[in-house]
Amino acid sequence: MAVVAKLKAKQGCEEQLGAMLKGLVQPTRAERGCINYDLHRSHEDPGLFVFYENWEDRPLWEAHMNSPHLVEFNEKQGAVTESWELFVGEKI
């Protein structure tokens, strides 16, 4: 299954959000079921970040969403994130 998460930083919080997102990469890549977990930053908008993820199946992705590092991030992200979108889908 594929996941695309798009996050937009609040004005002035671009570097802080970027650092928080970079901190998610290593622990997530070590999780069971993670095929890839790639963080991207827009060239045109330095406050726009996109994760492109692939997981073996939905239950393993759901476990990731409840992992300690994601729970901690979700508790803190509101202070630096203006908006976010999540796409979850299957390859057809």
Short mmCIF file of C-alpha atoms in Angstrom, two decimals:
data_model
loop_
_atom_site.label_atom_id
_atom_site.label_comp_id
_atom_site.label_asym_id
_atom_site.label_seq_id
_atom_site.Cartn_x
_atom_site.Cartn_y
_atom_site.Cartn_z
CA MET A 1 0.00 0.00 0.00
CA ALA A 2 1.13 3.53 -0.76
CA VAL A 3 0.91 6.62 1.41
CA VAL A 4 1.60 10.24 0.48
CA ALA A 5 1.64 12.73 3.34
CA LYS A 6 1.92 16.44 2.50
CA LEU A 7 2.70 18.92 5.28
CA LYS A 8 2.91 22.71 5.06
CA ALA A 9 4.88 24.58 7.73
CA LYS A 10 3.59 27.71 9.42
CA GLN A 11 5.42 30.87 8.35
CA GLY A 12 8.79 30.97 10.11
CA CYS A 13 8.59 27.31 11.20
CA GLU A 14 10.01 25.73 8.03
CA GLU A 15 13.31 24.60 9.55
CA GLN A 16 11.73 23.39 12.77
CA LEU A 17 9.16 21.27 10.93
CA GLY A 18 11.87 19.96 8.60
CA ALA A 19 13.98 18.85 11.56
CA MET A 20 10.99 17.16 13.20
CA LEU A 21 10.18 15.29 9.98
CA LYS A 22 13.79 14.22 9.44
CA GLY A 23 13.68 12.75 12.94
CA LEU A 24 10.91 10.37 11.86
CA VAL A 25 12.84 8.80 8.98
CA GLN A 26 15.27 6.42 10.71
CA PRO A 27 12.89 4.94 13.31
CA THR A 28 10.19 4.50 10.68
CA ARG A 29 12.49 2.78 8.20
CA ALA A 30 13.34 0.29 10.95
CA GLU A 31 9.68 -0.62 11.48
CA ARG A 32 8.30 -3.96 10.39
CA GLY A 33 6.49 -3.64 7.07
CA CYS A 34 8.16 -0.43 5.89
CA ILE A 35 9.29 -0.81 2.28
CA ASN A 36 10.29 2.82 1.83
CA TYR A 37 9.77 6.07 3.72
CA ASP A 38 11.15 9.00 1.74
CA LEU A 39 10.99 12.64 2.78
CA HIS A 40 10.98 15.37 0.11
CA ARG A 41 11.10 19.17 0.32
CA SER A 42 9.74 21.43 -2.40
CA HIS A 43 12.21 23.52 -4.43
CA GLU A 44 9.57 26.23 -4.95
CA ASP A 45 8.20 26.32 -1.39
CA PRO A 46 10.72 25.49 1.36
CA GLY A 47 7.88 25.06 3.84
CA LEU A 48 6.24 22.23 1.88
CA PHE A 49 7.25 18.65 2.71
CA VAL A 50 6.04 15.35 1.25
CA PHE A 51 6.54 11.83 2.53
CA TYR A 52 6.27 9.05 -0.04
CA GLU A 53 5.78 5.71 1.71
CA ASN A 54 5.15 2.09 0.81
CA TRP A 55 4.07 -0.53 3.33
CA GLU A 56 3.60 -4.28 3.08
CA ASP A 57 -0.02 -3.94 4.21
CA ARG A 58 -2.48 -1.65 5.96
CA PRO A 59 -2.26 -3.24 9.44
CA LEU A 60 1.51 -2.65 9.50
CA TRP A 61 1.01 0.99 8.40
CA GLU A 62 -1.64 1.40 11.10
CA ALA A 63 0.86 0.07 13.65
CA HIS A 64 3.31 2.70 12.38
CA MET A 65 0.70 5.41 12.91
CA ASN A 66 0.52 4.36 16.57
CA SER A 67 4.28 4.06 17.07
CA PRO A 68 5.82 6.14 19.88
CA HIS A 69 7.72 8.48 17.51
CA LEU A 70 4.57 9.21 15.46
CA VAL A 71 2.45 9.75 18.56
CA GLU A 72 5.05 12.19 19.90
CA PHE A 73 5.24 13.99 16.54
CA ASN A 74 1.45 14.30 16.35
CA GLU A 75 1.36 15.86 19.83
CA LYS A 76 3.88 18.56 18.77
CA GLN A 77 3.21 19.16 15.05
CA GLY A 78 0.27 21.53 15.54
CA ALA A 79 2.60 24.28 16.73
CA VAL A 80 4.60 24.27 13.47
CA THR A 81 2.24 22.84 10.84
CA GLU A 82 -0.20 25.05 8.94
CA SER A 83 -1.89 22.16 7.15
CA TRP A 84 -1.45 18.55 6.14
CA GLU A 85 -3.05 16.04 3.79
CA LEU A 86 -2.87 12.28 3.74
CA PHE A 87 -3.45 9.98 0.75
CA VAL A 88 -3.68 6.25 1.38
CA GLY A 89 -4.14 3.95 -1.59
CA GLU A 90 -3.36 0.78 -3.45
CA LYS A 91 -1.46 0.35 -6.71
CA ILE A 92 -3.81 -0.51 -9.57
#
